[in-house]
Coordinates of C-alpha atoms and ligand atoms in Angstrom, one line a residue:
X17 CA 64.8 -70.5 12.8
X18 CA 62.3 -69.0 15.2
X19 CA 64.6 -67.7 18.0
X20 CA 66.2 -65.9 14.9
X21 CA 62.5 -64.5 13.7
X22 CA 62.2 -63.6 17.8
X23 CA 65.4 -62.1 17.7
X24 CA 64.7 -60.0 15.3
X25 CA 60.9 -59.3 16.3
X26 CA 62.3 -57.6 19.2
X27 CA 63.7 -54.7 18.2
X28 CA 61.3 -54.3 15.4
X29 CA 58.4 -54.7 17.4
X30 CA 60.7 -51.9 20.5
X31 CA 61.0 -49.6 17.4
X32 CA 57.3 -49.5 16.3
X33 CA 55.7 -49.8 19.4
X34 CA 57.8 -47.0 20.5
X35 CA 56.9 -44.3 17.9
X36 CA 53.5 -45.6 18.8
X37 CA 53.9 -43.5 21.8
X38 CA 55.2 -40.8 20.6
X39 CA 52.6 -39.9 18.1
X40 CA 49.9 -40.4 21.3
X41 CA 52.0 -38.5 23.4
X42 CA 52.0 -35.6 20.5
X43 CA 48.1 -36.2 19.6
X44 CA 47.1 -35.6 23.0
X45 CA 49.8 -32.4 23.6
X46 CA 47.9 -31.0 20.0
X47 CA 44.4 -32.0 21.2
X48 CA 45.1 -30.3 25.1
X49 CA 46.9 -27.1 23.2
X50 CA 44.0 -26.7 20.5
X51 CA 41.1 -26.4 24.2
X52 CA 43.6 -24.7 26.7
X53 CA 45.8 -21.5 24.2
X54 CA 42.2 -22.1 21.0
X55 CA 39.5 -23.2 23.1
X56 CA 36.3 -22.4 21.5
X57 CA 33.7 -23.7 24.4
X58 CA 34.0 -21.3 26.8
X59 CA 32.7 -18.6 24.5
X60 CA 30.3 -20.4 22.9
X61 CA 28.4 -21.7 26.1
X62 CA 27.9 -18.1 27.4
X63 CA 27.2 -16.9 24.3
X64 CA 24.4 -19.8 25.3
X65 CA 23.9 -18.9 28.3
X66 CA 23.3 -15.4 27.9
X67 CA 21.7 -14.6 24.7
X68 CA 19.1 -18.1 24.8
X69 CA 19.4 -19.0 29.1
X70 CA 17.2 -22.2 30.3
X71 CA 15.9 -24.2 27.5
X72 CA 12.5 -26.3 28.5
X73 CA 11.9 -28.7 26.2
X74 CA 8.4 -27.5 24.3
X75 CA 9.4 -23.8 25.6
X76 CA 9.7 -20.8 23.1
X77 CA 13.2 -20.5 24.7
X78 CA 14.7 -24.2 23.3
X79 CA 13.0 -23.1 20.1
X80 CA 15.7 -20.5 20.6
X81 CA 18.1 -21.7 21.4
X82 CA 18.3 -24.7 18.6
X83 CA 18.2 -21.8 15.7
X84 CA 21.1 -20.3 17.5
X85 CA 22.8 -23.7 17.7
X86 CA 22.0 -24.4 14.4
X87 CA 23.0 -21.3 12.7
X88 CA 26.8 -21.5 15.5
X89 CA 27.5 -25.1 14.5
X90 CA 27.4 -23.8 10.8
X91 CA 29.6 -21.5 11.3
X92 CA 32.2 -24.8 11.9
X93 CA 32.4 -25.9 8.2
X94 CA 31.4 -29.3 9.8
X95 CA 30.6 -31.7 7.2
X96 CA 27.3 -30.7 7.7
X97 CA 24.8 -29.7 10.3
X98 CA 21.2 -30.9 10.0
X99 CA 18.4 -30.9 13.0
X100 CA 16.2 -33.9 13.5
X101 CA 12.8 -33.2 13.8
X102 CA 11.0 -34.4 16.7
X103 CA 7.4 -33.7 19.8
X104 CA 8.1 -33.1 23.1
X105 CA 6.1 -32.0 26.3
X106 CA 5.5 -28.7 26.8
X107 CA 4.9 -28.2 30.6
X108 CA 4.8 -25.2 32.3
X109 CA 6.3 -22.6 35.2
X110 CA 3.2 -20.1 36.8
X111 CA 3.9 -16.4 38.1
X112 CA 1.7 -18.0 40.6
X113 CA 4.2 -20.6 42.6
X114 CA 3.9 -20.2 45.5
X115 CA 4.3 -22.5 49.7
X116 CA 4.0 -20.2 52.3
X117 CA 4.4 -21.6 56.0
X118 CA 1.9 -20.7 59.5
X119 CA 3.8 -21.2 62.5
X120 CA 4.0 -19.2 65.8
X121 CA 6.5 -21.5 66.8
X122 CA 9.1 -20.5 63.8
X123 CA 10.9 -17.4 65.1
X124 CA 11.4 -19.2 68.2
X125 CA 12.9 -22.6 66.4
X126 CA 14.9 -20.6 63.9
X127 CA 16.5 -17.9 67.4
X128 CA 17.6 -21.9 68.9
X129 CA 19.5 -22.7 65.4
X130 CA 18.8 -26.1 65.8
X131 CA 18.9 -26.3 62.2
X132 CA 23.2 -26.9 62.8
X133 CA 23.7 -30.0 61.5
X134 CA 23.9 -28.7 58.6
X135 CA 25.9 -25.6 59.8
X136 CA 23.1 -23.7 58.0
X137 CA 22.1 -20.9 60.5
X138 CA 23.2 -18.3 57.9
X139 CA 20.7 -18.9 55.6
X140 CA 17.7 -19.4 57.3
X141 CA 17.4 -16.1 58.9
X142 CA 16.7 -15.3 55.6
X143 CA 12.9 -16.7 55.6
X144 CA 12.7 -14.6 58.5
X145 CA 9.9 -12.5 57.6
X146 CA 7.8 -9.9 60.6
X147 CA 4.5 -11.6 60.3
X148 CA 3.5 -15.0 61.6
X149 CA 2.8 -16.4 58.3
X150 CA 6.3 -17.1 55.8
X151 CA 6.9 -16.9 52.3
X152 CA 9.3 -19.9 52.2
X153 CA 11.7 -21.0 48.6
X154 CA 10.2 -24.2 47.2
X155 CA 8.9 -24.2 43.7
X156 CA 7.3 -27.2 41.2
X157 CA 8.6 -30.0 40.5
X158 CA 8.6 -30.3 36.1
X159 CA 5.2 -31.6 35.6
X160 CA 3.7 -31.3 38.5
X161 CA -0.5 -30.5 38.2
X162 CA -1.2 -26.9 39.7
X163 CA -3.5 -26.4 42.5
X164 CA -6.2 -24.4 41.4
X165 CA -6.4 -22.0 43.4
X166 CA -4.5 -22.1 48.0
X167 CA -4.1 -25.3 48.7
X168 CA -3.9 -26.3 52.7
X169 CA -3.3 -28.7 54.7
X170 CA -1.5 -29.4 57.7
X171 CA 2.5 -31.4 57.4
X172 CA 3.7 -35.0 57.7
X173 CA 8.1 -35.0 57.4
X174 CA 9.0 -38.7 55.8
X175 CA 12.3 -39.5 56.3
X176 CA 12.1 -43.2 54.7
X177 CA 10.4 -45.2 52.8
X178 CA 9.6 -47.9 55.6
X179 CA 8.5 -44.3 57.9
X180 CA 6.4 -44.0 54.5
X181 CA 4.1 -47.3 54.5
X182 CA 4.1 -47.8 57.6
X183 CA 2.5 -44.1 58.7
X184 CA 0.7 -44.7 55.1
X185 CA -0.3 -47.7 56.6
X186 CA -1.9 -46.2 59.3
X187 CA -4.3 -43.4 58.2
X188 CA -1.7 -40.6 59.3
X189 CA -1.2 -38.9 55.5
X190 CA -4.6 -39.2 54.7
X191 CA -5.1 -35.5 54.0
X192 CA -2.2 -33.9 54.5
X193 CA 0.5 -32.1 52.7
X194 CA 3.2 -34.9 53.1
X195 CA 7.1 -33.6 53.0
X196 CA 10.0 -36.5 51.9
X197 CA 12.6 -35.3 53.3
X198 CA 15.7 -38.2 53.1
X199 CA 18.8 -36.1 52.7
X200 CA 22.0 -37.0 50.5
X201 CA 24.1 -39.5 52.5
X202 CA 27.1 -37.2 52.9
X203 CA 29.2 -40.2 53.5
X204 CA 29.4 -41.4 50.2
X205 CA 32.1 -40.0 47.7
X206 CA 30.5 -40.3 44.7
X207 CA 28.3 -37.1 44.6
X208 CA 25.9 -38.8 41.9
X209 CA 25.3 -42.2 44.6
X210 CA 23.6 -39.8 46.8
X211 CA 21.1 -38.6 44.0
X212 CA 20.6 -41.6 42.9
X213 CA 20.1 -43.0 46.4
X214 CA 16.9 -40.4 46.7
X215 CA 15.9 -39.1 43.3
X216 CA 13.2 -41.6 43.6
X217 CA 11.4 -40.0 46.3
X218 CA 10.7 -37.2 43.3
X219 CA 10.5 -38.6 40.6
X220 CA 7.2 -40.8 41.7
X221 CA 7.0 -39.1 45.6
X222 CA 3.6 -37.5 44.5
X223 CA 2.2 -41.0 43.9
X224 CA 3.6 -42.9 47.0
X225 CA 1.9 -40.5 49.3
X226 CA -1.1 -39.7 46.8
X227 CA -1.9 -43.7 47.5
X228 CA -2.3 -43.2 51.5
X229 CA -4.3 -40.1 50.4
X230 CA -2.2 -37.2 50.3
X231 CA -3.2 -33.9 48.8
X232 CA 0.1 -32.4 48.1
X233 CA 4.1 -33.6 48.4
X234 CA 6.9 -31.9 48.9
X235 CA 10.6 -33.7 49.1
X236 CA 13.9 -31.9 50.1
X237 CA 15.7 -31.1 47.1
X238 CA 18.4 -33.5 45.4
X239 CA 21.6 -31.5 46.5
X240 CA 24.6 -31.9 49.6
X241 CA 24.3 -27.6 50.0
X242 CA 21.9 -27.6 52.5
X243 CA 21.5 -23.5 51.3
X244 CA 18.1 -21.6 49.4
X245 CA 17.7 -23.0 46.8
X246 CA 14.2 -25.6 45.6
X247 CA 16.0 -27.7 42.9
X248 CA 13.5 -28.7 39.7
X249 CA 13.1 -31.7 38.7
X250 CA 10.9 -34.2 36.2
X251 CA 8.9 -36.2 38.5
X252 CA 5.4 -38.3 37.1
X253 CA 1.9 -39.5 37.8
X254 CA 0.7 -42.8 38.1
X255 CA -2.2 -43.5 36.2
X256 CA -3.8 -45.5 38.4
X257 CA -3.6 -43.0 41.5
X258 CA -5.1 -39.2 42.1
X259 CA -3.0 -36.9 40.7
X260 CA -1.7 -34.1 43.4
X261 CA 0.9 -30.8 43.5
X262 CA 4.5 -30.9 43.9
X263 CA 6.8 -29.3 44.6
X264 CA 10.9 -29.5 46.2
X265 CA 11.5 -26.8 48.8
X266 CA 15.2 -25.7 49.2
X267 CA 17.6 -28.1 51.8
X268 CA 17.8 -25.2 54.5
X269 CA 13.9 -25.1 54.3
X270 CA 13.4 -28.5 54.9
X271 CA 15.2 -28.2 57.9
X272 CA 13.3 -26.3 59.2
X273 CA 10.0 -27.8 58.4
X274 CA 10.4 -30.7 60.3
X275 CA 12.2 -29.3 63.4
X276 CA 8.8 -27.3 63.5
X277 CA 6.8 -30.0 62.1
X278 CA 8.2 -31.7 65.5
X279 CA 7.2 -29.6 67.7
X280 CA 3.7 -28.1 66.1
X281 CA 1.2 -30.1 65.8
X282 CA -0.8 -26.7 63.9
X283 CA 1.6 -26.1 61.6
X284 CA 0.4 -25.7 58.2
X285 CA 1.5 -25.0 54.9
X286 CA -0.4 -23.5 51.5
X287 CA 0.5 -24.4 48.4
X288 CA -1.2 -22.2 45.9
X289 CA 1.5 -23.5 42.1
X290 CA -0.2 -22.2 38.5
X291 CA 2.1 -24.2 36.9
X292 CA 0.3 -26.5 33.4
X293 CA 0.7 -29.6 30.6
X294 CA 0.3 -28.3 27.5
X295 CA -0.1 -30.4 24.1
X296 CA 3.4 -32.1 22.5
X297 CA 5.0 -29.2 20.5
X298 CA 7.3 -30.0 17.8
X299 CA 11.4 -29.4 18.5
X300 CA 14.7 -30.7 17.0
X301 CA 17.4 -32.2 17.4
X302 CA 20.5 -31.5 16.6
X303 CA 23.5 -32.1 15.5
X304 CA 27.0 -31.5 13.3
X305 CA 28.6 -34.1 11.4
X306 CA 32.2 -34.5 9.9
X307 CA 32.0 -37.5 7.6
X308 CA 34.5 -40.9 7.9
X309 CA 37.6 -41.4 6.0
X310 CA 37.3 -45.8 6.4
X311 CA 34.3 -45.6 7.0
X312 CA 31.7 -44.0 5.7
X313 CA 29.0 -45.3 6.8
X314 CA 29.6 -46.5 10.4
X315 CA 28.9 -43.6 13.4
X316 CA 30.4 -42.2 16.7
X317 CA 28.3 -40.5 18.5
X318 CA 29.1 -37.9 21.0
X319 CA 26.6 -34.8 23.4
X320 CA 24.9 -33.9 25.9
X321 CA 21.3 -32.8 26.0
X322 CA 20.7 -29.1 25.1
X323 CA 17.2 -29.1 26.8
X324 CA 17.6 -27.5 30.8
X325 CA 15.1 -27.0 33.2
X326 CA 13.9 -22.9 33.1
X327 CA 15.6 -22.3 36.5
X328 CA 19.1 -21.4 35.5
X329 CA 20.7 -20.9 33.0
X330 CA 21.4 -24.8 31.9
X331 CA 24.9 -24.0 32.0
X332 CA 26.9 -27.5 33.3
X333 CA 23.3 -29.3 33.0
X334 CA 24.1 -29.4 30.1
X335 CA 25.0 -26.6 28.5
X336 CA 28.5 -27.6 29.4
X337 CA 28.2 -31.1 28.0
X338 CA 26.8 -29.8 24.4
X339 CA 29.5 -28.1 24.3
X340 CA 32.2 -30.3 25.3
X341 CA 30.8 -32.7 21.9
X342 CA 31.1 -29.7 19.7
X343 CA 34.1 -28.4 20.8
X344 CA 35.9 -32.2 20.7
X345 CA 34.0 -32.1 16.7
X346 CA 35.7 -28.7 15.9
X347 CA 39.5 -30.0 17.8
X348 CA 39.9 -32.7 16.0
X349 CA 39.2 -31.0 12.4
X350 CA 41.3 -28.2 13.9
X351 CA 44.2 -30.5 14.4
X352 CA 43.7 -31.6 11.0
X353 CA 42.4 -35.5 11.9
X354 CA 41.0 -37.1 9.5
X355 CA 38.7 -39.8 11.0
X356 CA 38.2 -43.4 10.2
X357 CA 34.3 -43.3 11.0
X358 CA 32.1 -40.6 10.4
X359 CA 31.5 -38.7 13.8
X360 CA 28.2 -36.5 14.8
X361 CA 27.8 -34.7 17.7
X362 CA 24.8 -34.5 18.7
X363 CA 22.9 -32.4 21.1
X364 CA 19.6 -34.2 22.3
X365 CA 16.4 -32.4 22.7
X366 CA 14.3 -32.7 25.8
X367 CA 16.5 -35.8 28.3
X368 CA 15.4 -33.5 32.0
X369 CA 11.4 -35.1 30.7
X370 CA 10.9 -37.1 27.7
X371 CA 13.5 -38.3 26.1
X372 CA 12.3 -38.0 22.8
X373 CA 15.1 -36.5 21.0
X374 CA 17.5 -39.7 22.1
X375 CA 15.0 -42.1 20.5
X376 CA 13.7 -40.5 17.1
X377 CA 17.8 -40.1 16.7
X378 CA 18.2 -44.0 18.0
X379 CA 15.2 -44.6 15.4
X380 CA 16.0 -42.5 12.5
X381 CA 19.7 -43.8 12.5
X382 CA 17.7 -47.3 12.4
X383 CA 15.5 -46.5 9.8
X384 CA 19.0 -45.1 8.4
X385 CA 21.3 -48.5 9.0
X386 CA 23.5 -46.6 10.5
X387 CA 25.6 -48.3 12.9
X388 CA 26.6 -47.3 15.1
X389 CA 30.3 -48.2 16.8
X390 CA 30.4 -46.2 19.7
X391 CA 29.0 -43.2 21.5
X392 CA 29.4 -41.1 24.6
X393 CA 27.8 -39.0 26.4
X394 CA 28.8 -36.0 29.0
X395 CA 25.9 -34.8 31.0
X396 CA 27.5 -34.6 34.3
X397 CA 28.7 -30.9 34.4
X398 CA 31.4 -29.2 33.2
X399 CA 33.9 -29.6 36.0
X400 CA 37.8 -31.4 35.7
X401 CA 37.3 -33.9 34.1
X402 CA 38.5 -37.2 36.5
X403 CA 38.0 -40.1 33.8
X404 CA 35.8 -42.1 31.7
X405 CA 32.4 -44.8 32.5
X406 CA 34.2 -47.3 29.6
X407 CA 31.8 -51.0 28.4
X408 CA 34.1 -54.0 29.7
X409 CA 34.8 -54.3 25.9
X410 CA 36.8 -51.0 25.3
X411 CA 38.7 -51.2 29.0
X412 CA 41.9 -53.4 27.4
X413 CA 42.0 -51.1 24.7
X414 CA 41.8 -47.7 27.1
X415 CA 44.2 -49.3 29.6
X416 CA 47.4 -49.3 25.8
X417 CA 46.7 -44.8 26.9
X418 CA 46.4 -44.9 30.8
X419 CA 49.6 -43.0 31.5
X420 CA 49.0 -41.0 28.8
X421 CA 45.3 -40.0 29.9
X422 CA 46.9 -40.1 33.7
X423 CA 49.1 -37.8 32.7
X424 CA 46.9 -35.0 31.7
X425 CA 43.9 -37.0 35.2
X426 CA 42.0 -38.6 33.5
X427 CA 43.0 -42.0 34.1
X428 CA 39.8 -42.6 36.2
X429 CA 38.4 -45.7 33.8
X430 CA 35.3 -47.2 35.2
X431 CA 33.2 -49.9 34.1
X432 CA 30.2 -49.5 33.2
X433 CA 29.8 -46.4 30.8
X434 CA 26.9 -45.2 29.0
X435 CA 24.2 -42.8 29.8
X436 CA 20.1 -41.6 29.4
X437 CA 20.6 -39.9 26.1
X438 CA 22.7 -42.6 24.6
X439 CA 20.7 -45.9 25.9
X440 CA 19.3 -46.1 23.0
X441 CA 21.9 -46.3 19.9
X442 CA 22.6 -48.8 22.9
X443 CA 19.3 -50.9 22.3
X444 CA 19.8 -50.5 18.4
X445 CA 23.7 -51.6 18.7
X446 CA 24.2 -54.2 21.5
X447 CA 28.2 -54.4 20.2
X448 CA 29.1 -50.5 20.3
X449 CA 30.7 -48.7 22.7
X450 CA 29.1 -46.7 25.4
X451 CA 31.2 -44.3 27.4
X452 CA 30.0 -41.2 30.2
X453 CA 32.6 -39.1 30.4
X454 CA 33.3 -38.0 34.3
X455 CA 34.1 -34.9 35.3
X456 CA 34.6 -34.0 39.3
X457 CA 31.4 -34.5 40.7
X458 CA 31.4 -32.7 43.8
X459 CA 29.8 -29.3 43.2
X460 CA 27.2 -30.5 41.2
X461 CA 23.7 -30.8 43.2
X462 CA 25.0 -27.6 44.4
X463 CA 23.6 -25.9 41.3
X464 CA 21.7 -29.3 39.2
X465 CA 18.4 -28.2 38.0
X466 CA 18.1 -24.3 40.6
X467 CA 19.3 -21.1 39.6
X468 CA 22.0 -21.3 40.1
X469 CA 23.2 -22.8 37.4
X470 CA 25.0 -20.4 35.2
X471 CA 27.2 -19.9 32.8
X472 CA 29.0 -17.4 36.4
X473 CA 29.4 -21.0 37.9
X474 CA 31.8 -22.8 35.2
X475 CA 35.1 -22.3 35.4
X476 CA 36.7 -21.6 32.0
X477 CA 39.5 -23.8 32.4
X478 CA 37.9 -27.1 33.3
X479 CA 34.8 -27.2 30.8
X480 CA 38.1 -27.0 28.5
X481 CA 40.0 -29.4 30.4
X482 CA 36.9 -32.0 29.9
X483 CA 36.4 -30.7 25.6
X484 CA 40.2 -31.4 25.3
X485 CA 38.9 -34.7 27.3
X486 CA 36.0 -36.2 25.0
X487 CA 38.1 -35.0 21.7
X488 CA 40.8 -37.9 23.3
X489 CA 38.4 -40.5 23.6
X490 CA 36.7 -39.9 20.6
X491 CA 40.3 -39.8 18.6
X492 CA 40.8 -43.3 20.8
X493 CA 37.7 -44.7 19.9
X494 CA 38.1 -44.1 16.4
X495 CA 41.3 -45.9 16.1
X496 CA 41.0 -49.0 17.8
X497 CA 36.8 -49.9 16.9
X498 CA 36.3 -50.8 13.0
Ligands
ZN507 ZN1 21.6 -33.4 32.8

């Protein structure tokens, strides 16, 4: 009897499984067609970048952007679009922002072309000015104090933590301007790994050198490229230590300073920074929602951060991630998909320098008893999608889709999802599945936090492929989770 049942079950299983595969492939096709043929993400990102531009938390531009976001999302007939008020920090760059170098050896060093390691002589020539004082490509780090007039000092270059501690303990850093110059490891294929190994210099470097009596900190820009674009980013001070001003210098500039410092003991740097921290300001997360039909009180949140640094237009970081999420919600609606869970596209505010938006979102969700079954974050730019980082608990379900994911070039499934903005959701919902969208990483740090993060550097097809990928992942999560 058992045997008969088993035999009878086989054709049935084949039939249903085959039908399932057909409908899966049809859904992939519908979603990618909608993104690539009738996509809206690229045009909306263009509007955001060109009518609003950079959106630093607490700035007038960020508030203008939130008005635009609410209006734009409101034009798509989602079930609801609303803002979630939250106070954010407010730091402002100033017109007064300059870094000068004085060295009699400068032109001879540049002529020697000793920066050939990075093949950047072409860039370096642009720095040369016909005087012995040269203005260099640099910008204040977000959160830095100002200099209160000009600050001049001799430079010490530091390439590792070990060197920092030994020079510090020997008293060499006292009264100096310290350049933290550890470069990206170019051998690391995943550029985020190289970033992770260096970014501590930027974030806590000022206090690390202040501990040894330094008067200011310069940090090599977080980039794989050798060029003249400084990359800003967040920094924080240790309260118990002296607060000192901090700037990022372009990678090519860091190379020149390092070479000169080795040969010219009279090398001097002058900084002048007018940046200030102002009182916190009211801002908001922006949310668009499609209600679930089976589990309306269970949520899948997906999004990116709406704020950006003030250099560039926040196109890849993280306008692209915001558009991925909005477009995913739009695509699923456009293809006639009825979600089982309530789907939320969230544009979190203040990821770059405070994470206040993400913290507030999770807090309000907890207060309202909103159970999140999954959350996805896209904050690695609008480049060609490769796949996803996913909580181990969901990898088996995802593997069933491997064939289709591979067919669309998004079959890379890595253990461990998550991201800064969805971290607080995980804390409140330990069983929720966390997903991080993974695009190709090779060009991200060319533009990250720099004036080059503009709409023109986003490729339309790559952005659309990313949006379709996010839509597909939300659909898979919605189908598989209860
Ligand atoms: Zn970001």
